[in-house]
Coordinates of C-alpha atoms and ligand atoms in Angstrom, one line a residue:
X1 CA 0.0 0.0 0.0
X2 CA 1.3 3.3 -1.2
X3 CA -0.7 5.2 0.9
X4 CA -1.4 6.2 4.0
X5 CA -4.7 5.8 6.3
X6 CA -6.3 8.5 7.9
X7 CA -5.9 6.7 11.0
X8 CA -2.5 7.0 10.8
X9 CA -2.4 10.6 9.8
X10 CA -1.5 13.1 13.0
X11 CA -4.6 15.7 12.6
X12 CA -5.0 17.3 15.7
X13 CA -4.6 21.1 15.7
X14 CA -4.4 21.3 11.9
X15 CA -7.0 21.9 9.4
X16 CA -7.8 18.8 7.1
X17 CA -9.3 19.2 3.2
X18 CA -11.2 16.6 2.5
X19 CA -13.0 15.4 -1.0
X20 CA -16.0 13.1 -0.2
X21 CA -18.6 11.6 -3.0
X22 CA -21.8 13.8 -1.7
X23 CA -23.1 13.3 -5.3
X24 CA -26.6 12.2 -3.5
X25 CA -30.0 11.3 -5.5
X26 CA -32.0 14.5 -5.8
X27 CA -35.9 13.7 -6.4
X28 CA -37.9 16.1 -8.4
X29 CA -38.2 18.6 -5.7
X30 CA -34.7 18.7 -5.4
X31 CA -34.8 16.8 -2.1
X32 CA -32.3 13.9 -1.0
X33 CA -33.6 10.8 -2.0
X34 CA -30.9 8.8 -0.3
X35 CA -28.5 9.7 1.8
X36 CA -26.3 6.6 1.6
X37 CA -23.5 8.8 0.7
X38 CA -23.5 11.4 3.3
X39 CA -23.8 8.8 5.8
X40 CA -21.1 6.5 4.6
X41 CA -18.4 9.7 5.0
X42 CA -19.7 10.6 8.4
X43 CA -16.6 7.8 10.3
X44 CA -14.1 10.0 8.7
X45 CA -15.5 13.1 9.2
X46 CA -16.5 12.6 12.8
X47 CA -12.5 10.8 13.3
X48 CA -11.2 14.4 11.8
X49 CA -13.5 16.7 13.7
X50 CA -13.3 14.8 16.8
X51 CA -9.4 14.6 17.2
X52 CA -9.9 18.7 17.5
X53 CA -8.7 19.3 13.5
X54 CA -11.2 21.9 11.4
X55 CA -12.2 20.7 8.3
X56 CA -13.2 21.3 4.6
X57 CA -15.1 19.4 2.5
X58 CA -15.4 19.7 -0.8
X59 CA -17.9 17.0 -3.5
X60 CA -19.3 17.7 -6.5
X61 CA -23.5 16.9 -7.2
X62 CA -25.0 16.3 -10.7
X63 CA -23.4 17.3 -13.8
X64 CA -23.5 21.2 -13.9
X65 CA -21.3 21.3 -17.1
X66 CA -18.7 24.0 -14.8
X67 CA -21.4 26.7 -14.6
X68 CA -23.3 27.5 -11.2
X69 CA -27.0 25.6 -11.0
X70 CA -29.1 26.8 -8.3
X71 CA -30.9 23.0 -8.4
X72 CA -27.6 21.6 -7.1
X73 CA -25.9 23.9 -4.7
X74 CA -24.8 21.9 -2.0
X75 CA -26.6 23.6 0.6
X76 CA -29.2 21.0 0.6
X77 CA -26.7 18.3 1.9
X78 CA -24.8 21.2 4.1
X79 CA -28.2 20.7 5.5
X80 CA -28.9 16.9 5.7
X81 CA -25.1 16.7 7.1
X82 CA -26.2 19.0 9.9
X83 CA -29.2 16.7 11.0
X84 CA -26.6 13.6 10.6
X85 CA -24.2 14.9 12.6
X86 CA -23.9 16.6 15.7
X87 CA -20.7 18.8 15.2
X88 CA -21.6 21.8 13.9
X89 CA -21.6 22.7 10.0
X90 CA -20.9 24.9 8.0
X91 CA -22.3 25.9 4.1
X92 CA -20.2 28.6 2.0
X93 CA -22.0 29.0 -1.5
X94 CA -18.3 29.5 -3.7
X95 CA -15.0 26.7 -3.7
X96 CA -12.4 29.6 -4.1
X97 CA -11.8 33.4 -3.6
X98 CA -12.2 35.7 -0.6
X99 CA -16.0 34.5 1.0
X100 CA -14.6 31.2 1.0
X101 CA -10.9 32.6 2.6
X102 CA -12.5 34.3 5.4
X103 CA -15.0 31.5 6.4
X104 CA -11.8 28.6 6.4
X105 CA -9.4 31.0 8.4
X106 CA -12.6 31.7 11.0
X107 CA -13.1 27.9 11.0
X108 CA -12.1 26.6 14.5
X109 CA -11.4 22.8 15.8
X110 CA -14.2 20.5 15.7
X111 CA -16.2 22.6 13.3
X112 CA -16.9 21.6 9.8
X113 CA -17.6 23.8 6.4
X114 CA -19.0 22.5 3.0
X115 CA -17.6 24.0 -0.2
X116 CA -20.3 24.4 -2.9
X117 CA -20.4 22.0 -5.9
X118 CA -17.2 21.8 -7.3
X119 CA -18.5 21.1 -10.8
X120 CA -19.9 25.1 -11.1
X121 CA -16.1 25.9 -12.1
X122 CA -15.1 24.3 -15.3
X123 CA -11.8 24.0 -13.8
X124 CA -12.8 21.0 -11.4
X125 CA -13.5 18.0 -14.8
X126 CA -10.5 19.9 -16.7
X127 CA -8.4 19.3 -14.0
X128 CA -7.3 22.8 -14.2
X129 CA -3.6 23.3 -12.0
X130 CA -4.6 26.8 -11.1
X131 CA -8.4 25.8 -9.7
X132 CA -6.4 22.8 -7.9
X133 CA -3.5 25.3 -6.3
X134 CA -6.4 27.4 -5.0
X135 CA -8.4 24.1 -3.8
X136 CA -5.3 23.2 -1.7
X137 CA -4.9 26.3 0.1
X138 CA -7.7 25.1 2.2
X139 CA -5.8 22.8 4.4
X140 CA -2.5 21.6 5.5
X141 CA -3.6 18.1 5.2
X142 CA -5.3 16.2 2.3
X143 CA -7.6 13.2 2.4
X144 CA -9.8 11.2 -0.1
X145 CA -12.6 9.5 1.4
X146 CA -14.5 10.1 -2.0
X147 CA -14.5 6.3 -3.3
X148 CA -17.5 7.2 -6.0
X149 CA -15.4 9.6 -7.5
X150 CA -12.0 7.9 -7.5
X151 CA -12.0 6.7 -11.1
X152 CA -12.3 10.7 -12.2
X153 CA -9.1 12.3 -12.2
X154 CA -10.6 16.3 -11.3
X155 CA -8.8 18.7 -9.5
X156 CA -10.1 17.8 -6.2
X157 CA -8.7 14.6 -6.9
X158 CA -5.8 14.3 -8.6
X159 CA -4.5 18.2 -9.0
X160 CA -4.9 19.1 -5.1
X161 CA -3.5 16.1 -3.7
X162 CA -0.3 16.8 -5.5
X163 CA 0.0 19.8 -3.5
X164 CA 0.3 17.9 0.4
X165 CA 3.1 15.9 1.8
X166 CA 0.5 15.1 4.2
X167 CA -2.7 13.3 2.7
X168 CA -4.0 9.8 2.9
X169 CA -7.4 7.5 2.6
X170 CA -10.4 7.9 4.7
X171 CA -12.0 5.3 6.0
X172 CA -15.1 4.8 3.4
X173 CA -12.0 4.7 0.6
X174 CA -10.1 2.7 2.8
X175 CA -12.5 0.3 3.3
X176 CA -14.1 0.0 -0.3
X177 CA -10.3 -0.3 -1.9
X178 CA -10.1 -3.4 0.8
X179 CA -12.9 -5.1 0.0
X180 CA -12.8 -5.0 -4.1
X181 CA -9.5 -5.7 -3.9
X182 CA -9.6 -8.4 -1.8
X183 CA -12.1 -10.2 -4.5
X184 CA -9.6 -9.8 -7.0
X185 CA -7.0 -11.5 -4.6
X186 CA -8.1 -14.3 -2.4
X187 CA -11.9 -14.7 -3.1
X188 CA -13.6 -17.7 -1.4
X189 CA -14.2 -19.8 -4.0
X190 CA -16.6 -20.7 -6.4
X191 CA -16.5 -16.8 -7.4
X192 CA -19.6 -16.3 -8.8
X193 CA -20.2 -13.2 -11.0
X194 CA -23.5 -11.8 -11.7
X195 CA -23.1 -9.2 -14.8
X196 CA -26.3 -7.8 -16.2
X197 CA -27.5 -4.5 -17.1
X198 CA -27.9 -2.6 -20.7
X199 CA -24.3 -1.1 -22.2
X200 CA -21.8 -4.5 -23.6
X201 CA -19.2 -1.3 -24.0
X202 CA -19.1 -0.3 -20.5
X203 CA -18.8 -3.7 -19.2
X204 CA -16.3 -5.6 -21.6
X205 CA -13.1 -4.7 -19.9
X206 CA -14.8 -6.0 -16.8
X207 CA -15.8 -9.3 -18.3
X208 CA -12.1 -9.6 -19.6
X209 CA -10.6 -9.2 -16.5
X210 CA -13.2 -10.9 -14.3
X211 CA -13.3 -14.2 -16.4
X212 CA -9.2 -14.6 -15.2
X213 CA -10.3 -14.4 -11.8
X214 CA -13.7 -15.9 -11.2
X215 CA -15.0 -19.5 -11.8
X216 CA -17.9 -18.4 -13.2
X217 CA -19.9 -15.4 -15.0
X218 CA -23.6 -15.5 -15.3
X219 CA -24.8 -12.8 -18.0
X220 CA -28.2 -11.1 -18.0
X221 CA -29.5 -8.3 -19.0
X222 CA -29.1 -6.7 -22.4
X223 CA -26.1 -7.7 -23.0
X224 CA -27.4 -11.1 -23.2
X225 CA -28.0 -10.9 -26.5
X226 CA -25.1 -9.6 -27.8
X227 CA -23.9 -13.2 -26.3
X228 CA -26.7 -14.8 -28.0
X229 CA -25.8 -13.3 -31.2
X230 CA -22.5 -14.5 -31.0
X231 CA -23.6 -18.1 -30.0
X232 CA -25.2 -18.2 -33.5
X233 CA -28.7 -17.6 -31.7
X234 CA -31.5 -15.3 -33.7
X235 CA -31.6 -12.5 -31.7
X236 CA -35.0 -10.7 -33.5
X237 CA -35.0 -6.4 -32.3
X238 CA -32.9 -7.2 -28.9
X239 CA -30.3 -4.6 -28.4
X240 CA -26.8 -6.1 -30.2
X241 CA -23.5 -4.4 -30.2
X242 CA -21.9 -5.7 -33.4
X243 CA -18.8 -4.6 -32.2
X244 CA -18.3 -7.2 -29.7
X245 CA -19.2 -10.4 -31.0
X246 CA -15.6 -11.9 -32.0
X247 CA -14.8 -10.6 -28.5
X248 CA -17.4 -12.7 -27.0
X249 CA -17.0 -15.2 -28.9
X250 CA -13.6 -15.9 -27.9
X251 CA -15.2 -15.3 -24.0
X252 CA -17.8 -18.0 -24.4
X253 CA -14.8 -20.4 -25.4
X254 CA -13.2 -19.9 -22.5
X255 CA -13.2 -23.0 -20.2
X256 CA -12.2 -23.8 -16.5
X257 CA -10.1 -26.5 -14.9
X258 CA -12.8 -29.2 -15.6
X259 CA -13.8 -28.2 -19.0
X260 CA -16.7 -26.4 -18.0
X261 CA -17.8 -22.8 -20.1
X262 CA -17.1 -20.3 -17.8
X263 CA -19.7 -18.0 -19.1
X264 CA -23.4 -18.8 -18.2
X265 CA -26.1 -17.2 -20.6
X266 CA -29.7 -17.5 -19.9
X267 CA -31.6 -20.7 -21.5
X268 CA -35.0 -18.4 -21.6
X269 CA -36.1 -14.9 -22.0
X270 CA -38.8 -13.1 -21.8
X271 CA -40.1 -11.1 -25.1
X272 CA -42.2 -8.2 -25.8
X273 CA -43.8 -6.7 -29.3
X274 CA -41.8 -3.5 -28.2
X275 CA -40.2 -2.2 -25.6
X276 CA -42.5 0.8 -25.3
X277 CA -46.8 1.2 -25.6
X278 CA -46.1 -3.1 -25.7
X279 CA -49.0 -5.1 -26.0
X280 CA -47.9 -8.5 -25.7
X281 CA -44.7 -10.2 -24.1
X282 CA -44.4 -13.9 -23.1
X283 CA -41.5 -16.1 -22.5
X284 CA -39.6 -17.9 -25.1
X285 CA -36.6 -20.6 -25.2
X286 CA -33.6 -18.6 -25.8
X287 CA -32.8 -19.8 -29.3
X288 CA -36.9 -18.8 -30.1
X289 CA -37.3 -15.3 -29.9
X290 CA -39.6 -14.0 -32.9
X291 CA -37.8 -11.5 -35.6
X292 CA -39.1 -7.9 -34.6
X293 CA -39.5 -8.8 -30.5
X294 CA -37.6 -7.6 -27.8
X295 CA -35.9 -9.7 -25.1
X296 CA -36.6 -7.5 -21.8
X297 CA -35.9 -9.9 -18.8
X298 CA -34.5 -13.5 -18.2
X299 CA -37.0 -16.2 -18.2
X300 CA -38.1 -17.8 -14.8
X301 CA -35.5 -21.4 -16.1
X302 CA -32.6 -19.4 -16.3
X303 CA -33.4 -17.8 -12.6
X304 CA -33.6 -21.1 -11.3
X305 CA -30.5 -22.3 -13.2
X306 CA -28.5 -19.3 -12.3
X307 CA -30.0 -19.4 -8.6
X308 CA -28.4 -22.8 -8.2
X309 CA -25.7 -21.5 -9.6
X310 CA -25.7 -18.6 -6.8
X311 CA -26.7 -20.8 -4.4
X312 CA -23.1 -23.3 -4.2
X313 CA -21.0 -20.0 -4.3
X314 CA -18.2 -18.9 -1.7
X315 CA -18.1 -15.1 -3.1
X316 CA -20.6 -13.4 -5.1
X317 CA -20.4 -10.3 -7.3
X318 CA -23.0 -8.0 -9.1
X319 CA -23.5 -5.8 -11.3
X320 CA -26.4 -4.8 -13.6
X321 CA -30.3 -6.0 -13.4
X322 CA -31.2 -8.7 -15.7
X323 CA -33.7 -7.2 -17.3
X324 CA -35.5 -4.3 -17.8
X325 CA -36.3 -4.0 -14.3
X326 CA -38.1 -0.6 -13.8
X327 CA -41.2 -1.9 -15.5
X328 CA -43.2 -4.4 -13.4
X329 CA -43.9 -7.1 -16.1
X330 CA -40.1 -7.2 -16.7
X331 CA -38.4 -7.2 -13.3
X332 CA -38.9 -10.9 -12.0
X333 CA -35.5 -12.0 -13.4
X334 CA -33.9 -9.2 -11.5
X335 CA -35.9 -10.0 -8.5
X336 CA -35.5 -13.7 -8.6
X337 CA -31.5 -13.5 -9.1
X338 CA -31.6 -10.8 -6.3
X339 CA -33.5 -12.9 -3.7
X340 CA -30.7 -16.0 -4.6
X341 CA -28.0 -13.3 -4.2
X342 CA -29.8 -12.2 -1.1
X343 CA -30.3 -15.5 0.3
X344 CA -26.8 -17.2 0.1
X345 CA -24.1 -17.8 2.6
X346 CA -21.6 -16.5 0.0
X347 CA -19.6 -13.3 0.6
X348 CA -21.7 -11.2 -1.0
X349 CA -20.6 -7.8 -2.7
X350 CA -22.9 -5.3 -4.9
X351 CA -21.2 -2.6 -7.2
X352 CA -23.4 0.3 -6.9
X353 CA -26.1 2.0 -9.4
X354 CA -29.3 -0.1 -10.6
X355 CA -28.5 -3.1 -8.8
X356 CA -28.7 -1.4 -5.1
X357 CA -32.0 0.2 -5.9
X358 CA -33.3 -3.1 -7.1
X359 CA -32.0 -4.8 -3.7
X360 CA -33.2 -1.8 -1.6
X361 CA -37.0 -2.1 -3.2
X362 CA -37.2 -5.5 -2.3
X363 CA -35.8 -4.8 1.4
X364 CA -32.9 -7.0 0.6
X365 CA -29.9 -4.1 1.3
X366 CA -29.2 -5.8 4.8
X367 CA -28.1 -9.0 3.7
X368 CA -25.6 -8.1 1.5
X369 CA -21.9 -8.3 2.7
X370 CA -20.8 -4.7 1.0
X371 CA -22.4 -2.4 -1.4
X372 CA -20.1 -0.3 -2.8
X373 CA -20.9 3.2 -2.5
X374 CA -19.0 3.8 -6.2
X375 CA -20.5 2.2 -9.0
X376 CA -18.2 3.3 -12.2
X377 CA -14.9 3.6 -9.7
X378 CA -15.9 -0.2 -8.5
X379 CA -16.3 -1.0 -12.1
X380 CA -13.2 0.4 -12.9
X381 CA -11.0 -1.2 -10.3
X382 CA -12.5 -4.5 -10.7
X383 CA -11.7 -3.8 -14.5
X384 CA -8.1 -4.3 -13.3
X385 CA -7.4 -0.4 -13.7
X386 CA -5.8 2.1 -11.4
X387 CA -7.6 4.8 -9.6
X388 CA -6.5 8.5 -10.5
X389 CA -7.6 9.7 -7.0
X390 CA -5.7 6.7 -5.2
X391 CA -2.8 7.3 -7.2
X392 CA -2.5 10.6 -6.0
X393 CA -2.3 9.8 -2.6
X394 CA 1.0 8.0 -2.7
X395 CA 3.8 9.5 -1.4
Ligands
ADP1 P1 -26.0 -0.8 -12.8 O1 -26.5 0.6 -12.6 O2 -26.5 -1.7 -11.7 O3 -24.5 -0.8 -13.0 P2 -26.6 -0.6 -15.6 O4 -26.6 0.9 -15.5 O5 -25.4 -1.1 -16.4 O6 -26.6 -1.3 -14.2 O7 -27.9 -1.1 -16.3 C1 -29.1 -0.8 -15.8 C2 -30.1 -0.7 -16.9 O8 -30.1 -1.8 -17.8 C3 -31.6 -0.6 -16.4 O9 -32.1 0.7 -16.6 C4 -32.3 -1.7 -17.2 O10 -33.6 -1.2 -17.6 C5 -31.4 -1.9 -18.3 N1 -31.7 -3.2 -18.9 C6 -31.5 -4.4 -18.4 N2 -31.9 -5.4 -19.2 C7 -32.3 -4.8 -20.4 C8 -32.8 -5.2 -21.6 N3 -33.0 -6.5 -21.9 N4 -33.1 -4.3 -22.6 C9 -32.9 -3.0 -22.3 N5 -32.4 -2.5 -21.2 C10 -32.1 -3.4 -20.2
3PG2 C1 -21.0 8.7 -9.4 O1 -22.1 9.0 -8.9 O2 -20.8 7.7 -10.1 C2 -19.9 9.5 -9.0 O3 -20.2 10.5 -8.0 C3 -19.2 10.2 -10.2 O4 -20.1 11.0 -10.8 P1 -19.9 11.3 -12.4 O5 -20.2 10.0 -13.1 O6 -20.8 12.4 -12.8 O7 -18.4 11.6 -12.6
MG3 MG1 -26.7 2.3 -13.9

């Protein structure tokens, strides 16, 4: 590890900068619809403030595009922090210039104060040197405790860091890098991974790396059929990404110790006229699915087949709902895999995104191992790729 922990940082007395992942769900009147994230950073930031250290934190919210959007200013979670927490907090509606200079230097041990979004100044995506030099003036010690984040390299995570001998991983980031890693190091085996969800392209640099290191991959979703396709299967108006079918081809051949396919497809699916305004959908054997339908969910076989599946592993991963989950007449695959995921003694460990709001819908959130609070950055690592924002804690 080329970095250090924030437990082993000295803090007291000093004033720590700190980027957390406060990029919350907003519902349509712009109040937090889950707080997951806030609550997740509240070990390190309690740690910080309690050892008598100030701090700043910075996060970004939404996509602004680098100009200020009233509907996501911070304050909102300034405020939800401030309910969460009972050291006191602080809101200052700018990142840099001389509001934001006064409030820091009149910031005093134990207290807290939020930066507002850091994506209202172009300069935090560009990863502009002079918006990260003025970032790091607000503390003499840097920590990263933004895990959902750390696969963007922005100023507040990659340009600021550079500017602190003193800096290191809070314990959310701490934590998160442990327990992904740890599945790409010594899982309990069978490792069982459960891949699902729309894009082939966002995913195929997971399935690469993942089919090295698991014993199995079960594929659902979408990007079933781009599988199918490749299997020689008729595939009728089901979302296909040309593009990838030598690439899965060669996956599909890919064998364990005993000879077995490591890749698992479904066996059924379930079809619909269209995908929108449908008026018919039934299940079909996966080699049957009429030209001009959709495949929208796994059929109820394949849950039972990938359920057993589920059911004899030592770790389990997932990612992506198997169908299109959001509509009722299309999420029992989803559910069906979920309550198998749910119900195993495996280790059991959710990337974030879709999948989590499926588990949490069907009150299933408690009985996973770890849900990781990053769903592109735990893509991305368990892709076999190097964080930006970790890489810019080493010394
Ligand atoms: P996650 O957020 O868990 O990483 P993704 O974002 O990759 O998952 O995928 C989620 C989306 O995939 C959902 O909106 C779901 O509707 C969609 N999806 C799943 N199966 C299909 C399908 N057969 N056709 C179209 N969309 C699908
Ligand atoms: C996330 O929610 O995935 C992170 O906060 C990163 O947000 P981004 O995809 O807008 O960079
Ligand atoms: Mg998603």
């Amino acid at each position: 590890m080329a970095w250090k922990r924030l437990k082993d940082l000295d803090i007291s007395g000093s004033r720590v900068l700190m980027r957390v992942d406060f990029n919350v769900p907003l519902n349509y009147s712009g109040e937090i619809a889950d707080d997951t994230r806030i609550r997740s950073a509240l070990p390190s930031i309690e740690h910080i403030v309690g050892s008598g250290a100030s701090l700043v934190l910075m996060s970004h919210l939404g996509r602004p595009g680098g100009k200020k959007d009233p509907s996501l200013s911070m304050e909102v979670v300034a405020h939800k922090l401030g309910e969460l927490t009972d050291y006191p907090v602080k809101f200052v509606d700018a990142c840099v210039g001389e509001k934001v200079q006064k409030e820091v230097s009149d910031l005093k041990p134990g207290e807290m104060l939020l930066l507002e979004n850091l994506r209202f100044y172009p300069g935090e995506k560009s990863n502009n040197p002079e918006f990260a030099t003025r970032l790091a003036e607000w503390g003499d010690i840097y920590v990263n405790d933004a895990f959902g984040t750390a696969h963007r390299a922005h100023a507040s995570t990659v340009g600021a860091p550079l500017h602190f001998s003193k800096k290191g991983a809070g314990f959310l980031l701490e934590k998160e890098l442990s327990v992904l890693g740890s599945l790409l190091k010594d899982p309990e085996r069978p490792f069982v991974a459960v891949l699902g969800g729309v894009k082939i392209s966002g995913k195929i640099k997971l399935i690469e790396n993942l089919i090295n290191v698991v014993d199995r991959i079960i594929i659902g979703g979408a990007m079933a059929f781009t599988f199918f396709r490749a299997a020689g299967l008729e595939t009728g108006n089901s979302i296909v990404d040309e593009q990838y079918l030598r690439m899965c081809r060669k996956l599909l051949d890919i064998r364990d110790s005993s000879g077995e396919k490591k890749i698992i497809l479904p066996v059924d699916c379930v079809v619909a006229d269209q995908v929108e305004g449908y008026s018919e959908f039934r299940t079909v054997s996966a080699g049957d699915i009429p030209e001009e339908w959709v495949g929208v969910d796994i059929g109820e076989k394949s849950v039972r087949i990938f359920a057993d599946e589920i059911s004899g592993a030592g770790t389990i991963f997932w990612n992506g709902p198997m169908g299109i989950f959001e509509n009722e007449d299309f999420a029992e695959g989803t559910r069906g895999v979920a309550r198998a995921i749910a119900g195993s003694d495996a280790r059991k460990v959710v990337g974030g995104g879709d999948s989590v709001s499926a588990l949490q819908a069907m009150h299933l959130a408690e009985s996973i191992d770890h849900i990781s609070t990053g769903g592109g950055a735990s893509l991305t690592m368990l892709e076999g790729s190097v964080l930006p924002a970790v890489e810019a804690l080493s010394e």
